[in-house]
PDB file of C-alpha atoms in Angstrom:
ATOM      1  CA  MET H 190      22.782 201.468 -28.093  1.00 92.00           C
ATOM      2  CA  ILE H 191      25.848 200.062 -26.552  1.00 97.00           C
ATOM      3  CA  THR H 192      27.768 203.061 -25.479  1.00 98.00           C
ATOM      4  CA  LEU H 193      31.099 204.146 -23.492  1.00 98.00           C
ATOM      5  CA  GLN H 194      30.467 207.013 -20.843  1.00 97.00           C
ATOM      6  CA  PRO H 195      32.423 208.120 -17.835  1.00 97.00           C
ATOM      7  CA  ILE H 196      31.575 207.167 -14.313  1.00 96.00           C
ATOM      8  CA  THR H 197      29.901 210.651 -13.306  1.00 96.00           C
ATOM      9  CA  ASP H 198      27.666 211.077  -9.758  1.00 96.00           C
ATOM     10  CA  GLU H 199      24.785 210.122 -11.582  1.00 95.00           C
ATOM     11  CA  ASN H 200      25.577 206.739 -12.930  1.00 96.00           C
ATOM     12  CA  ARG H 201      27.863 205.666 -10.276  1.00 96.00           C
ATOM     13  CA  GLU H 202      26.034 204.264  -8.096  1.00 97.00           C
ATOM     14  CA  ALA H 203      24.571 201.947 -10.400  1.00 97.00           C
ATOM     15  CA  VAL H 204      28.008 201.277 -12.388  1.00 98.00           C
ATOM     16  CA  GLU H 205      29.536 200.271  -9.046  1.00 97.00           C
ATOM     17  CA  ALA H 206      26.427 197.400  -7.979  1.00 97.00           C
ATOM     18  CA  LEU H 207      27.235 195.234 -11.259  1.00 98.00           C
ATOM     19  CA  ALA H 208      28.614 192.076 -10.632  1.00 96.00           C
ATOM     20  CA  VAL H 209      29.621 189.568 -12.515  1.00 94.00           C
ATOM     21  CA  ALA H 210      28.616 185.294 -12.220  1.00 91.00           C
ATOM     22  CA  PRO H 211      30.109 183.508  -8.996  1.00 91.00           C
ATOM     23  CA  GLY H 212      33.291 181.981 -10.048  1.00 89.00           C
ATOM     24  CA  GLN H 213      34.306 184.944 -12.033  1.00 92.00           C
ATOM     25  CA  GLU H 214      35.491 187.259  -9.563  1.00 91.00           C
ATOM     26  CA  ARG H 215      38.749 185.395  -9.649  1.00 92.00           C
ATOM     27  CA  PHE H 216      39.461 186.660 -13.520  1.00 94.00           C
ATOM     28  CA  VAL H 217      37.607 190.340 -12.392  1.00 93.00           C
ATOM     29  CA  SER H 218      37.971 192.719  -9.400  1.00 94.00           C
ATOM     30  CA  ASP H 219      34.400 194.621  -8.376  1.00 95.00           C
ATOM     31  CA  VAL H 220      34.141 198.428  -9.802  1.00 97.00           C
ATOM     32  CA  ARG H 221      34.659 199.669  -6.742  1.00 96.00           C
ATOM     33  CA  GLU H 222      38.141 197.381  -6.365  1.00 96.00           C
ATOM     34  CA  SER H 223      39.146 198.426  -9.725  1.00 96.00           C
ATOM     35  CA  MET H 224      38.501 202.016  -9.172  1.00 96.00           C
ATOM     36  CA  ARG H 225      40.977 202.110  -6.008  1.00 96.00           C
ATOM     37  CA  GLN H 226      43.627 199.572  -7.912  1.00 95.00           C
ATOM     38  CA  ALA H 227      43.583 202.869 -10.743  1.00 95.00           C
ATOM     39  CA  ALA H 228      43.344 205.625  -7.905  1.00 95.00           C
ATOM     40  CA  ALA H 229      46.508 203.094  -6.832  1.00 96.00           C
ATOM     41  CA  GLU H 230      48.616 203.603  -9.991  1.00 94.00           C
ATOM     42  CA  PRO H 231      48.585 206.887 -10.965  1.00 94.00           C
ATOM     43  CA  GLY H 232      50.847 206.789 -13.915  1.00 94.00           C
ATOM     44  CA  ALA H 233      48.947 204.237 -15.266  1.00 94.00           C
ATOM     45  CA  GLN H 234      46.383 207.036 -16.668  1.00 94.00           C
ATOM     46  CA  ALA H 235      43.615 204.058 -15.892  1.00 96.00           C
ATOM     47  CA  ILE H 236      40.161 205.839 -18.987  1.00 97.00           C
ATOM     48  CA  GLN H 237      36.746 203.880 -16.946  1.00 97.00           C
ATOM     49  CA  TRP H 238      33.841 204.187 -18.674  1.00 98.00           C
ATOM     50  CA  ALA H 239      30.511 202.960 -18.345  1.00 98.00           C
ATOM     51  CA  VAL H 240      28.966 199.943 -20.738  1.00 98.00           C
ATOM     52  CA  VAL H 241      25.776 201.310 -21.603  1.00 98.00           C
ATOM     53  CA  ASP H 242      23.429 200.075 -23.236  1.00 97.00           C
ATOM     54  CA  ASP H 243      20.622 203.038 -24.122  1.00 93.00           C
ATOM     55  CA  GLU H 244      20.496 204.428 -20.107  1.00 92.00           C
ATOM     56  CA  GLN H 245      21.217 200.895 -18.368  1.00 96.00           C
ATOM     57  CA  PRO H 246      25.257 200.461 -16.861  1.00 98.00           C
ATOM     58  CA  VAL H 247      25.857 196.410 -17.962  1.00 98.00           C
ATOM     59  CA  GLY H 248      28.814 196.547 -17.438  1.00 98.00           C
ATOM     60  CA  PHE H 249      32.634 198.381 -16.558  1.00 98.00           C
ATOM     61  CA  VAL H 250      35.757 199.078 -18.716  1.00 98.00           C
ATOM     62  CA  MET H 251      38.778 200.602 -17.727  1.00 97.00           C
ATOM     63  CA  ILE H 252      41.777 201.414 -20.037  1.00 97.00           C
ATOM     64  CA  ALA H 253      45.381 202.401 -19.680  1.00 95.00           C
ATOM     65  CA  ASP H 254      46.462 205.019 -22.587  1.00 92.00           C
ATOM     66  CA  GLU H 255      48.860 207.553 -22.300  1.00 89.00           C
ATOM     67  CA  VAL H 256      51.028 205.839 -19.921  1.00 92.00           C
ATOM     68  CA  THR H 257      53.682 207.491 -17.831  1.00 92.00           C
ATOM     69  CA  GLY H 258      56.090 204.960 -17.244  1.00 85.00           C
ATOM     70  CA  ILE H 259      57.832 202.002 -17.843  1.00 85.00           C
ATOM     71  CA  GLU H 260      56.184 199.600 -15.781  1.00 87.00           C
ATOM     72  CA  TYR H 261      53.165 200.290 -17.217  1.00 90.00           C
ATOM     73  CA  LEU H 262      51.720 198.925 -20.408  1.00 90.00           C
ATOM     74  CA  PRO H 263      50.163 202.266 -22.693  1.00 91.00           C
ATOM     75  CA  HIS H 264      46.683 200.629 -25.151  1.00 96.00           C
ATOM     76  CA  PHE H 265      45.664 197.871 -21.729  1.00 96.00           C
ATOM     77  CA  LEU H 266      42.778 196.841 -21.428  1.00 97.00           C
ATOM     78  CA  TRP H 267      42.891 196.461 -18.009  1.00 96.00           C
ATOM     79  CA  LYS H 268      39.695 195.668 -16.812  1.00 97.00           C
ATOM     80  CA  LEU H 269      36.472 194.060 -19.008  1.00 98.00           C
ATOM     81  CA  LEU H 270      33.549 193.369 -16.574  1.00 97.00           C
ATOM     82  CA  ILE H 271      29.417 192.403 -17.805  1.00 98.00           C
ATOM     83  CA  ASP H 272      27.159 192.381 -14.981  1.00 98.00           C
ATOM     84  CA  GLN H 273      25.753 189.283 -14.492  1.00 97.00           C
ATOM     85  CA  ARG H 274      22.455 189.362 -15.911  1.00 97.00           C
ATOM     86  CA  TYR H 275      24.071 191.127 -18.960  1.00 97.00           C
ATOM     87  CA  GLN H 276      26.640 188.059 -20.209  1.00 96.00           C
ATOM     88  CA  ARG H 277      25.744 186.345 -23.284  1.00 94.00           C
ATOM     89  CA  HIS H 278      23.579 189.349 -25.101  1.00 97.00           C
ATOM     90  CA  GLY H 279      26.875 190.366 -26.933  1.00 97.00           C
ATOM     91  CA  TYR H 280      27.663 193.540 -24.540  1.00 98.00           C
ATOM     92  CA  GLY H 281      31.099 192.281 -24.206  1.00 97.00           C
ATOM     93  CA  THR H 282      31.824 192.234 -27.790  1.00 98.00           C
ATOM     94  CA  ALA H 283      30.460 195.609 -28.607  1.00 98.00           C
ATOM     95  CA  ALA H 284      32.469 196.902 -25.145  1.00 98.00           C
ATOM     96  CA  LEU H 285      35.365 195.395 -27.246  1.00 98.00           C
ATOM     97  CA  ASP H 286      34.391 196.857 -30.312  1.00 98.00           C
ATOM     98  CA  LEU H 287      34.364 200.189 -29.183  1.00 98.00           C
ATOM     99  CA  ILE H 288      37.632 200.137 -27.373  1.00 98.00           C
ATOM    100  CA  VAL H 289      39.152 199.084 -30.994  1.00 98.00           C
ATOM    101  CA  ALA H 290      37.307 202.159 -32.385  1.00 97.00           C
ATOM    102  CA  TYR H 291      38.728 204.342 -29.338  1.00 97.00           C
ATOM    103  CA  PHE H 292      42.555 202.766 -30.181  1.00 97.00           C
ATOM    104  CA  ARG H 293      41.809 203.698 -33.670  1.00 97.00           C
ATOM    105  CA  ASP H 294      41.088 206.943 -33.577  1.00 96.00           C
ATOM    106  CA  ARG H 295      44.415 207.342 -31.914  1.00 94.00           C
ATOM    107  CA  GLY H 296      46.454 205.820 -34.116  1.00 95.00           C
ATOM    108  CA  VAL H 297      47.223 202.768 -31.973  1.00 96.00           C
ATOM    109  CA  ASP H 298      48.143 199.564 -33.926  1.00 96.00           C
ATOM    110  CA  ALA H 299      47.461 196.710 -31.187  1.00 97.00           C
ATOM    111  CA  MET H 300      46.561 196.746 -27.663  1.00 97.00           C
ATOM    112  CA  ILE H 301      47.689 194.257 -24.918  1.00 97.00           C
ATOM    113  CA  THR H 302      45.184 192.819 -22.694  1.00 97.00           C
ATOM    114  CA  SER H 303      45.611 190.035 -19.207  1.00 97.00           C
ATOM    115  CA  ALA H 304      43.815 187.744 -17.762  1.00 97.00           C
ATOM    116  CA  GLY H 305      44.119 184.753 -15.511  1.00 95.00           C
ATOM    117  CA  GLN H 306      43.351 180.407 -16.401  1.00 95.00           C
ATOM    118  CA  GLY H 307      41.257 177.922 -15.472  1.00 92.00           C
ATOM    119  CA  GLU H 308      37.045 177.390 -15.282  1.00 91.00           C
ATOM    120  CA  GLY H 309      35.283 180.147 -16.402  1.00 89.00           C
ATOM    121  CA  SER H 310      38.146 182.547 -18.247  1.00 94.00           C
ATOM    122  CA  PRO H 311      37.787 185.093 -19.707  1.00 96.00           C
ATOM    123  CA  ILE H 312      40.647 183.994 -22.322  1.00 97.00           C
ATOM    124  CA  PRO H 313      38.276 181.791 -24.706  1.00 97.00           C
ATOM    125  CA  PHE H 314      36.514 185.443 -25.112  1.00 97.00           C
ATOM    126  CA  TYR H 315      39.370 187.328 -26.210  1.00 98.00           C
ATOM    127  CA  GLU H 316      40.795 184.556 -28.580  1.00 98.00           C
ATOM    128  CA  ARG H 317      37.046 184.350 -30.605  1.00 97.00           C
ATOM    129  CA  TYR H 318      37.067 188.030 -30.936  1.00 98.00           C
ATOM    130  CA  GLY H 319      40.630 187.963 -32.129  1.00 98.00           C
ATOM    131  CA  PHE H 320      43.585 188.195 -29.467  1.00 98.00           C
ATOM    132  CA  VAL H 321      46.606 185.890 -29.415  1.00 98.00           C
ATOM    133  CA  ARG H 322      48.687 184.753 -26.944  1.00 98.00           C
ATOM    134  CA  THR H 323      51.794 186.779 -26.469  1.00 97.00           C
ATOM    135  CA  GLY H 324      53.266 183.612 -24.766  1.00 97.00           C
ATOM    136  CA  GLU H 325      54.162 186.334 -21.865  1.00 96.00           C
ATOM    137  CA  GLU H 326      52.826 186.460 -18.610  1.00 95.00           C
ATOM    138  CA  LEU H 327      52.051 189.724 -16.809  1.00 92.00           C
ATOM    139  CA  GLY H 328      51.382 189.148 -12.916  1.00 90.00           C
ATOM    140  CA  GLY H 329      50.579 185.499 -13.421  1.00 93.00           C
ATOM    141  CA  GLU H 330      48.137 185.561 -16.378  1.00 96.00           C
ATOM    142  CA  VAL H 331      48.390 184.388 -19.862  1.00 97.00           C
ATOM    143  CA  VAL H 332      48.865 187.880 -21.642  1.00 97.00           C
ATOM    144  CA  LEU H 333      46.884 188.422 -25.564  1.00 98.00           C
ATOM    145  CA  ARG H 334      47.533 191.164 -28.318  1.00 98.00           C
ATOM    146  CA  PHE H 335      44.892 192.309 -30.319  1.00 98.00           C
ATOM    147  CA  GLU H 336      46.055 193.243 -33.908  1.00 98.00           C
ATOM    148  CA  ILE H 337      43.835 197.040 -34.687  1.00 97.00           C
ATOM    149  CA  SER H 338      43.633 197.786 -38.495  1.00 85.00           C
TER     150      SER H 338
END
C-alpha cells in the first residue's frame, strides 16, 4: 500500500538516500537540497512527505499549501522525486493521487506544478496524468495546472 508519511528521525536517512536516474538531476533536486530550499523559503510553508510502499521509502514529495506571501504559489507541487530503482512502477502516479486527495479534502479546486523541458523532462508524465500547460513560466520552467474534481 502506497502512503505519504512524515519525514522523521526514523526514516530520514533512507529518504535522503533516494536518488533519481542519471540525467534527471537537472529536473529535480535531491532530497537534502529540497529540504534546504524549503528552509530558505519559510513563507512557502513547505509540507514534506516520504512516499512509502509498505515500510520502504520509494520517493519524496514536497508541496506548498497555505503560503504566507504573494511571492509563493499556494497548492503548489514543489517536488516529486521517485527513486531510480522504483520508477516506472506506478509510484509517481500513486503519489499524485494522494496529493490530489489531500488537496481535495481541503476544498482546493486546482494545483500547480512546474517542470523543466528537455530530454528526460517529467512534463509528459504530468500531462498523461491530466496536468495542462498554462502558457506561463516560473523560473524558466513550464507551469502546469491540474483541475481537482
